[in-house]
Short mmCIF file of C-alpha atoms in Angstrom, two decimals:
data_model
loop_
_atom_site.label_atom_id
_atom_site.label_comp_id
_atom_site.label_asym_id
_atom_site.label_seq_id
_atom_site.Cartn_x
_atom_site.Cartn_y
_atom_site.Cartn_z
CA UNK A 1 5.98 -14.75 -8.49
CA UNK A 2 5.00 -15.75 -11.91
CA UNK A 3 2.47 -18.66 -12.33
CA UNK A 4 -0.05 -20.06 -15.17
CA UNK A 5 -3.41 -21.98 -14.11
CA UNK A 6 -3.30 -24.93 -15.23
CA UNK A 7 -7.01 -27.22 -15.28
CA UNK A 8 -6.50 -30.94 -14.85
CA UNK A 9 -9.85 -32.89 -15.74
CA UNK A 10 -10.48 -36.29 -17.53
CA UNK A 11 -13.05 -34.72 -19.71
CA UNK A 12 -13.66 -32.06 -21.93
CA UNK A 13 -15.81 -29.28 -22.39
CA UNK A 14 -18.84 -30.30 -24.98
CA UNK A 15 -22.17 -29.54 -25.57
CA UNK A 16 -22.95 -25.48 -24.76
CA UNK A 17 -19.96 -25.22 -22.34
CA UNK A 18 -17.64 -24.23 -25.31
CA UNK A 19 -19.67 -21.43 -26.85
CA UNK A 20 -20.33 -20.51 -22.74
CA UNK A 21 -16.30 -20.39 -22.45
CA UNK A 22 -15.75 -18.35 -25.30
CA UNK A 23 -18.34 -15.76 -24.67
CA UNK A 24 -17.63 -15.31 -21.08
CA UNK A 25 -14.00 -14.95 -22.33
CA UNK A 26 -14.91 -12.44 -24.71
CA UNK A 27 -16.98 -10.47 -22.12
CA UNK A 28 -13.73 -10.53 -20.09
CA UNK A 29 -11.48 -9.02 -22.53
CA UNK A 30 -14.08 -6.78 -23.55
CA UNK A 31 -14.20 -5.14 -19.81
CA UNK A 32 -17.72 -5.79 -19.34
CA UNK A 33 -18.22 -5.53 -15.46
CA UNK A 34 -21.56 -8.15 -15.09
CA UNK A 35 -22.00 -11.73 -17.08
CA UNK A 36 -24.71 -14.46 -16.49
CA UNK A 37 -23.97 -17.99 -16.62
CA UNK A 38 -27.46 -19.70 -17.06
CA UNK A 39 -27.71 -23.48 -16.33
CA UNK A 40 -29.76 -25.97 -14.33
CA UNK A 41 -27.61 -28.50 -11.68
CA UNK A 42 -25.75 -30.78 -13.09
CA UNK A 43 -24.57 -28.98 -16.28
CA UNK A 44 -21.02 -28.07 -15.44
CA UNK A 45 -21.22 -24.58 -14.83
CA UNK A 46 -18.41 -25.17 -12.34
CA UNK A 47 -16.16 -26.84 -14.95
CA UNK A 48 -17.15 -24.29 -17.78
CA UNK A 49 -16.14 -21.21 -15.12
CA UNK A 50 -12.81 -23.23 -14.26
CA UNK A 51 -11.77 -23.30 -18.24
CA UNK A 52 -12.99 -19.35 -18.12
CA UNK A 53 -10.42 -18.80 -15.03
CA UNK A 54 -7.23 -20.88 -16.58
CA UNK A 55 -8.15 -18.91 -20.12
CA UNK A 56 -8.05 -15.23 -18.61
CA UNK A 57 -5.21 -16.20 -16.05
CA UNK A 58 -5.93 -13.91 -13.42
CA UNK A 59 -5.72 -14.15 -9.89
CA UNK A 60 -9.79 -14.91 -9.14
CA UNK A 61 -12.55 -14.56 -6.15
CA UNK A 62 -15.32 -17.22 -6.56
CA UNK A 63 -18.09 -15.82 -3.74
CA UNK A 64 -20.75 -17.58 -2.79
CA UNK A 65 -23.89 -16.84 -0.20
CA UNK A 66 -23.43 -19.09 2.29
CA UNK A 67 -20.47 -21.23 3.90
CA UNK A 68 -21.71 -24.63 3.01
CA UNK A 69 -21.59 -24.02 -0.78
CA UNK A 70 -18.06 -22.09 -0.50
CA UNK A 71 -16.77 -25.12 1.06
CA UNK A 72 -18.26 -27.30 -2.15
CA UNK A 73 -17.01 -24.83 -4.68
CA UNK A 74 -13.29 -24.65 -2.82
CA UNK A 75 -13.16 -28.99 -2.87
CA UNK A 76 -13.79 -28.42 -6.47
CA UNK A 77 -11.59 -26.19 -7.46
CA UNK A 78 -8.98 -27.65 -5.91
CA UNK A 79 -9.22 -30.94 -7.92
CA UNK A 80 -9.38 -28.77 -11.12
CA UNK A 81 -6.28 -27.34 -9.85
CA UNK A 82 -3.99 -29.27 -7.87
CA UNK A 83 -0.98 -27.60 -9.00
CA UNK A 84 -1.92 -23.93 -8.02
CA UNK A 85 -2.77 -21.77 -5.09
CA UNK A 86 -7.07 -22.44 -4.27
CA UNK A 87 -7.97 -20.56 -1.02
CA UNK A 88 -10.86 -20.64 1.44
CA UNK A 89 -12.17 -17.67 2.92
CA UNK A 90 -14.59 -17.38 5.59
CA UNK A 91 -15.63 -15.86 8.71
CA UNK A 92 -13.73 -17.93 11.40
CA UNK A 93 -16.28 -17.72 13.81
CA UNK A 94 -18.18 -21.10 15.26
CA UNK A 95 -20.31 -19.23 17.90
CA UNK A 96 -21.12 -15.52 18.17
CA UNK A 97 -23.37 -13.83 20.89
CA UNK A 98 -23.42 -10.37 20.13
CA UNK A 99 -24.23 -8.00 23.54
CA UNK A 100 -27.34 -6.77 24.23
CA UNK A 101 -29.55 -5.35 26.90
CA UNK A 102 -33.13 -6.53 27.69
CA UNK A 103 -34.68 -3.15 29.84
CA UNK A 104 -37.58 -5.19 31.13
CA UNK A 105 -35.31 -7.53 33.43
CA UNK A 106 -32.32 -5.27 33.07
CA UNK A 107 -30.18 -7.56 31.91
CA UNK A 108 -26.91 -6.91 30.15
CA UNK A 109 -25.84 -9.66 27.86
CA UNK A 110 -21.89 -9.61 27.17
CA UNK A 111 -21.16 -9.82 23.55
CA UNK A 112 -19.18 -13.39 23.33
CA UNK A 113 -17.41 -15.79 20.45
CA UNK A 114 -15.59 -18.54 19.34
CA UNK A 115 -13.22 -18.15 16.94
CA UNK A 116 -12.04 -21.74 14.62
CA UNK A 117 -8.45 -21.69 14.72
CA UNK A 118 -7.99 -23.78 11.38
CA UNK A 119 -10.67 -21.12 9.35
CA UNK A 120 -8.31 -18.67 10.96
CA UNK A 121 -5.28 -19.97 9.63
CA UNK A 122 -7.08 -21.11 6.53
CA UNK A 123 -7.99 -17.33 6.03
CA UNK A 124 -3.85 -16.09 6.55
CA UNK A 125 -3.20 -18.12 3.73
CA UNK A 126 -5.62 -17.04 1.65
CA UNK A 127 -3.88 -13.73 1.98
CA UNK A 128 -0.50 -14.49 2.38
CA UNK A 129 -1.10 -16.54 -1.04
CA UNK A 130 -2.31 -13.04 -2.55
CA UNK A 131 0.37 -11.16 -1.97
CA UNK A 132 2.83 -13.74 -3.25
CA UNK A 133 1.74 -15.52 -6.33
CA UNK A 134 -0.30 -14.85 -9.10
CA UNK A 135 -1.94 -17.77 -9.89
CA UNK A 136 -4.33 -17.69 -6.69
CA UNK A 137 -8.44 -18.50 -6.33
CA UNK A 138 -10.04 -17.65 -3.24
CA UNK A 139 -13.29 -19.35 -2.72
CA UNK A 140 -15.04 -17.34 -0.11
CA UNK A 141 -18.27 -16.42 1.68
CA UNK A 142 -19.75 -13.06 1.82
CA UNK A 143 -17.28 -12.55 4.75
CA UNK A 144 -15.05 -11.20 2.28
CA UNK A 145 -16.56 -8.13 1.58
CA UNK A 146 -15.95 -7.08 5.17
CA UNK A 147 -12.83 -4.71 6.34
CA UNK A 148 -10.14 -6.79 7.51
CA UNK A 149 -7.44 -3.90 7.62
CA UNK A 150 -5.06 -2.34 5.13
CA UNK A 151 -3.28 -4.26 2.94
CA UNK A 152 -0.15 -1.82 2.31
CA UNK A 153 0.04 -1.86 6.19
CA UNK A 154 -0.58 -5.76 6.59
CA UNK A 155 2.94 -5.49 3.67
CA UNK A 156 4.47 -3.05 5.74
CA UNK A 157 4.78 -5.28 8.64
CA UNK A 158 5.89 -8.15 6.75
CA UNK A 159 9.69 -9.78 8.24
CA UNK A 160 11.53 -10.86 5.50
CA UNK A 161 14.83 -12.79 6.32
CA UNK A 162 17.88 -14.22 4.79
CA UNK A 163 21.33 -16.40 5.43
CA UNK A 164 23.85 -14.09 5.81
CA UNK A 165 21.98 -11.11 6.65
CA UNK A 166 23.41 -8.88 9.70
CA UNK A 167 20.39 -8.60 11.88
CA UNK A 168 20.49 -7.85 15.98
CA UNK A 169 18.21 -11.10 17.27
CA UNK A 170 16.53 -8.95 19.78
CA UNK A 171 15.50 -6.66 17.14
CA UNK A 172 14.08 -9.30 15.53
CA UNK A 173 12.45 -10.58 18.65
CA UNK A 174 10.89 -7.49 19.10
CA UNK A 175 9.63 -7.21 15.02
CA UNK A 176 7.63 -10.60 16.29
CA UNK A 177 5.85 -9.32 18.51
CA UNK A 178 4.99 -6.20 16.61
CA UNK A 179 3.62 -8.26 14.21
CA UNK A 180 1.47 -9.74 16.84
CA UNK A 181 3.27 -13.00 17.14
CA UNK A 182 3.08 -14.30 20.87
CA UNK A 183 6.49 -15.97 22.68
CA UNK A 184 5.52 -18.71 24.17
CA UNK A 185 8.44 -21.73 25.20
CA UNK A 186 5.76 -24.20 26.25
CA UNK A 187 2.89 -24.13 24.14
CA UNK A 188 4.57 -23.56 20.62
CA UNK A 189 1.61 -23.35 18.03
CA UNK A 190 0.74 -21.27 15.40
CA UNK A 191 1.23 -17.49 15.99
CA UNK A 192 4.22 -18.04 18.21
CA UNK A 193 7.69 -18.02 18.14
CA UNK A 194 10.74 -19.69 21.31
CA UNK A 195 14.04 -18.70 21.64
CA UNK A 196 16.82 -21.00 22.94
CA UNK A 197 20.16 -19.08 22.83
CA UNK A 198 21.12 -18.34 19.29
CA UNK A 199 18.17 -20.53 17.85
CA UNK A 200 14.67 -18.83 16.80
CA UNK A 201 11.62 -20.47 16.37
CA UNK A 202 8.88 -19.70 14.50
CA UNK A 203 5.48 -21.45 14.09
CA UNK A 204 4.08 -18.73 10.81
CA UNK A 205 0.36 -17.81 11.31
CA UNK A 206 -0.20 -19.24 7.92
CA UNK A 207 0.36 -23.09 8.32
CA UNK A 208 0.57 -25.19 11.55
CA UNK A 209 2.19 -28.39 10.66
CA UNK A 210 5.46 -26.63 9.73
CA UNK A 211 7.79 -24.17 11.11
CA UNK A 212 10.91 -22.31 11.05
CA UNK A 213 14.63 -22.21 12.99
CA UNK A 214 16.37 -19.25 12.29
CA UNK A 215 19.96 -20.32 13.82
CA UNK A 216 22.01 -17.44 14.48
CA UNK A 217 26.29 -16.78 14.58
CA UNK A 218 26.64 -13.22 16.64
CA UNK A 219 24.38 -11.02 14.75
CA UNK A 220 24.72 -12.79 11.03
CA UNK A 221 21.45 -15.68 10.10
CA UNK A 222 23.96 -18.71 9.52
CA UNK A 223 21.00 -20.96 8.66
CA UNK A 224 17.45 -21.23 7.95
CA UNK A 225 15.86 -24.06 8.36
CA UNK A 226 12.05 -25.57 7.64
CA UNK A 227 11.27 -27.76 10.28
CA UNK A 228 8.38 -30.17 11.57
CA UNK A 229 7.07 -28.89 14.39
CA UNK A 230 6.03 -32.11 15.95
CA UNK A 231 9.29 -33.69 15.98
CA UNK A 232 11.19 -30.86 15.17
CA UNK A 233 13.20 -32.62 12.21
CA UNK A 234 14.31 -30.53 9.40
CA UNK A 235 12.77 -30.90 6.26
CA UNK A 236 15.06 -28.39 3.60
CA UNK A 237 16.94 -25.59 4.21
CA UNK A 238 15.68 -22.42 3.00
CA UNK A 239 17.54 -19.29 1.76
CA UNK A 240 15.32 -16.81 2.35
CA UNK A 241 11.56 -16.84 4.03
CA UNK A 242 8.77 -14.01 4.16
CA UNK A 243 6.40 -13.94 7.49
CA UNK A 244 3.29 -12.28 7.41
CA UNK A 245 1.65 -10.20 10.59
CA UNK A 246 -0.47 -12.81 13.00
CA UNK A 247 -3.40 -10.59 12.70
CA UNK A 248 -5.10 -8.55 9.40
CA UNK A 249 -5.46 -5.85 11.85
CA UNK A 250 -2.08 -4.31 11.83
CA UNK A 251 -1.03 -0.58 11.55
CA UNK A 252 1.73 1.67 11.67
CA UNK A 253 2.61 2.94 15.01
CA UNK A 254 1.32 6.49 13.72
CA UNK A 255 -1.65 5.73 11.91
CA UNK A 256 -2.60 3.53 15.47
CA UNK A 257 -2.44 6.98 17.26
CA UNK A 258 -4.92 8.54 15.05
CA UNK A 259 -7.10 5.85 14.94
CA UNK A 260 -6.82 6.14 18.69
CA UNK A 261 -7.81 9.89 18.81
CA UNK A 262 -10.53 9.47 16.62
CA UNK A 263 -12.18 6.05 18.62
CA UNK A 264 -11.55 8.77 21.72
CA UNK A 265 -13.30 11.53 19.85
CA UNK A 266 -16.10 9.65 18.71
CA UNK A 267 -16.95 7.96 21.83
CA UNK A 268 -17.16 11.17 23.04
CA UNK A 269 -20.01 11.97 21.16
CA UNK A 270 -21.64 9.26 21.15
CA UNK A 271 -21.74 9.48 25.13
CA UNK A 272 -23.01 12.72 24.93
CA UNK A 273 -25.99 11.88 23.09
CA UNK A 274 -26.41 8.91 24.96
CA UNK A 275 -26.69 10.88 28.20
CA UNK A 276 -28.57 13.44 26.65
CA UNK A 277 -31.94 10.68 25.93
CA UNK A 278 -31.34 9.57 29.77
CA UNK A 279 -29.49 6.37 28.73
CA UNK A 280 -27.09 6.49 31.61
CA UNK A 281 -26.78 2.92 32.26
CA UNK A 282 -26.02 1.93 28.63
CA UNK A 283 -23.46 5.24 27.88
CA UNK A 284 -21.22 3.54 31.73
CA UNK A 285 -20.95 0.25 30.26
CA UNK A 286 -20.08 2.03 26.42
CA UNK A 287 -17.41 4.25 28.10
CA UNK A 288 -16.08 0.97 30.43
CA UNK A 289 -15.48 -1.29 27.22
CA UNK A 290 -14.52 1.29 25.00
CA UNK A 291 -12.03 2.47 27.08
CA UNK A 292 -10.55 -1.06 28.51
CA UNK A 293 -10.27 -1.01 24.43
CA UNK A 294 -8.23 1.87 24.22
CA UNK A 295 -6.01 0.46 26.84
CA UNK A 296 -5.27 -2.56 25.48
CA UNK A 297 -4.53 -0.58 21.52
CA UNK A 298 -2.49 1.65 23.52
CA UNK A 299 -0.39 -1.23 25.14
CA UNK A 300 -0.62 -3.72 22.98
CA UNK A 301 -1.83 -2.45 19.95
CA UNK A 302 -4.64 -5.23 19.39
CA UNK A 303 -7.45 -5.80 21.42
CA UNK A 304 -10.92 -8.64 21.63
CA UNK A 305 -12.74 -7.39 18.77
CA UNK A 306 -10.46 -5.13 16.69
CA UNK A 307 -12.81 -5.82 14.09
CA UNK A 308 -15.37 -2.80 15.07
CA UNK A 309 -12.50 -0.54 14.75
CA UNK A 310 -11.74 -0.97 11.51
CA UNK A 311 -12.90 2.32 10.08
CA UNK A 312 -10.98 4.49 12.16
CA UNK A 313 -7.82 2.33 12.04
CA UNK A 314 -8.53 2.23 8.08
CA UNK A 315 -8.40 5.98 8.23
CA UNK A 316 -12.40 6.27 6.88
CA UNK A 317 -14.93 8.57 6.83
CA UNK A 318 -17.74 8.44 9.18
CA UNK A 319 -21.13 7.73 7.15
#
């Protein structure tokens, strides 16, 4: 989907920030890969950078170092553009306790987290908003630069549906929860999706104060509906509507069997040397939560802490 940025401010550039815009332009068109915006607080650089971004017109990543200044730049960006898609991007987690092992008091320290369910959701969109418009800034944290799965399989696993289509409800029950989606009846929250007879419900992992009700006549979609999932009243009816997977980690069925093979193969080595140095302790507990791992990819294919996987389930090369 097409879309222009579009900067709404009461003021105009002055002083250096025009020559700044133009030159930084220039660079731009030019292809040159590094520029260098010098100036102290205070003088705009912010506002010069958002003319730069609605002048180019491409989709843009604003990093910065740490989370408190991402969330500064992403409140200003989105009053310089109200009208188009501004993104935060950040790791989602409030606590983490990575495991460890003291030898002295032999004490094994389980690797724990917490994981914000609003950064999380925050984060879907970001993505989501990527793959759908063009006119997208993603303010994020060095998080970004981290593997958070394939994005031809996260496309792949999209569910795209339509009034009128002929689809089998049960097969798209069971697209849900290959896209990671959890049924729940009770506790109907983001990620999750109720059935009641013909009617489908589904909370997208993307937003949490609206939903959708799929409403189905034998095995045709007779009406899609956006609701509010407090009260459940419908807000518009929709034609057609796009869901994206509850989880960046997402692959083909076949690619999750190699990745599977090669998590097998390599903890295989890695067990071996660790038995080899007399670390017998440290290569049980490695084979115990690798292989609860394994399980769970194998059944379910996610497990707690996908994230370490991601070079084998990218397909990568060992370094």
């Amino acid at each position: 989907m097409g879309g222009k940025f579009k900067l709404e401010a009461l003021y105009k550039p002055s002083g250096d920030q025009p020559r700044a815009i133009n030159e930084l332009v220039q660079g731009l068109k030019e292809g040159r890969k590094e520029q260098v915006l010098l100036g102290a607080t205070g003088t705009g650089k912010t506002f010069t950078i958002a003319n730069v971004i609605q002048e180019v017109n491409k989709p843009t990543l604003v990093l910065a170092h740490n989370k408190t200044l991402a969330a500064q730049l992403y409140s200003e960006f989105k009053e310089l553009f109200p009208n188009n898609h501004v993104c935060f991007f950040i790791s989602y987690y409030d606590y983490y306790q990575p495991e460890a092992y003291v030898p002295s008091t032999d004490t094994y320290i389980e690797k724990d987290s917490s994981i914000n369910d609003e950064i999380d959701e925050l984060r879907h969109e970001a993505t989501s908003n990527l793959l759908t418009y063009d006119d997208v800034i993603v303010v994020s944290s060095v998080s970004c630069i981290y593997g958070i799965g394939e994005v031809d399989e996260y496309k792949g696993k999209m569910l795209t549906l339509s009034v009128g289509e002929e689809l089998d409800r049960n097969k798209v029950l069971e697209k849900l929860v290959d896209m990671l989606y959890e049924r729940n009846d009770l506790d109907f929250k983001r990620g999750t999706f109720r059935v009641r007879g013909d009617i489908l419900e589904i909370i997208p992992v993307n937003q949490n104060q609206t939903g959708y009700r799929i409403e189905f006549f034998g095995d045709e979609i007779d009406r899609i509906s956006e609701i509010d999932v407090l009260t459940g009243a419908v807000i518009t009816n929709k034609k057609t509507i796009s869901l994206f997977p509850a989880s960046h980690f997402v692959v083909s069925d076949e690619k999750l069997h190699e990745a599977i093979k090669r998590i097998k193969n390599e903890l295989s080595e890695r067990l071996q040397e660790l038995k080899e140095n007399n670390k017998l302790l440290a290569a049980e507990r490695l084979e115990q939560r690798t292989n609860y791992d394994i399980e769970m990819l194998e059944e379910t294919g996610f497990c707690s802490g996908i994230e370490n996987y991601s070079a084998p389930m990218a397909g990568r090369k060992k370094r």
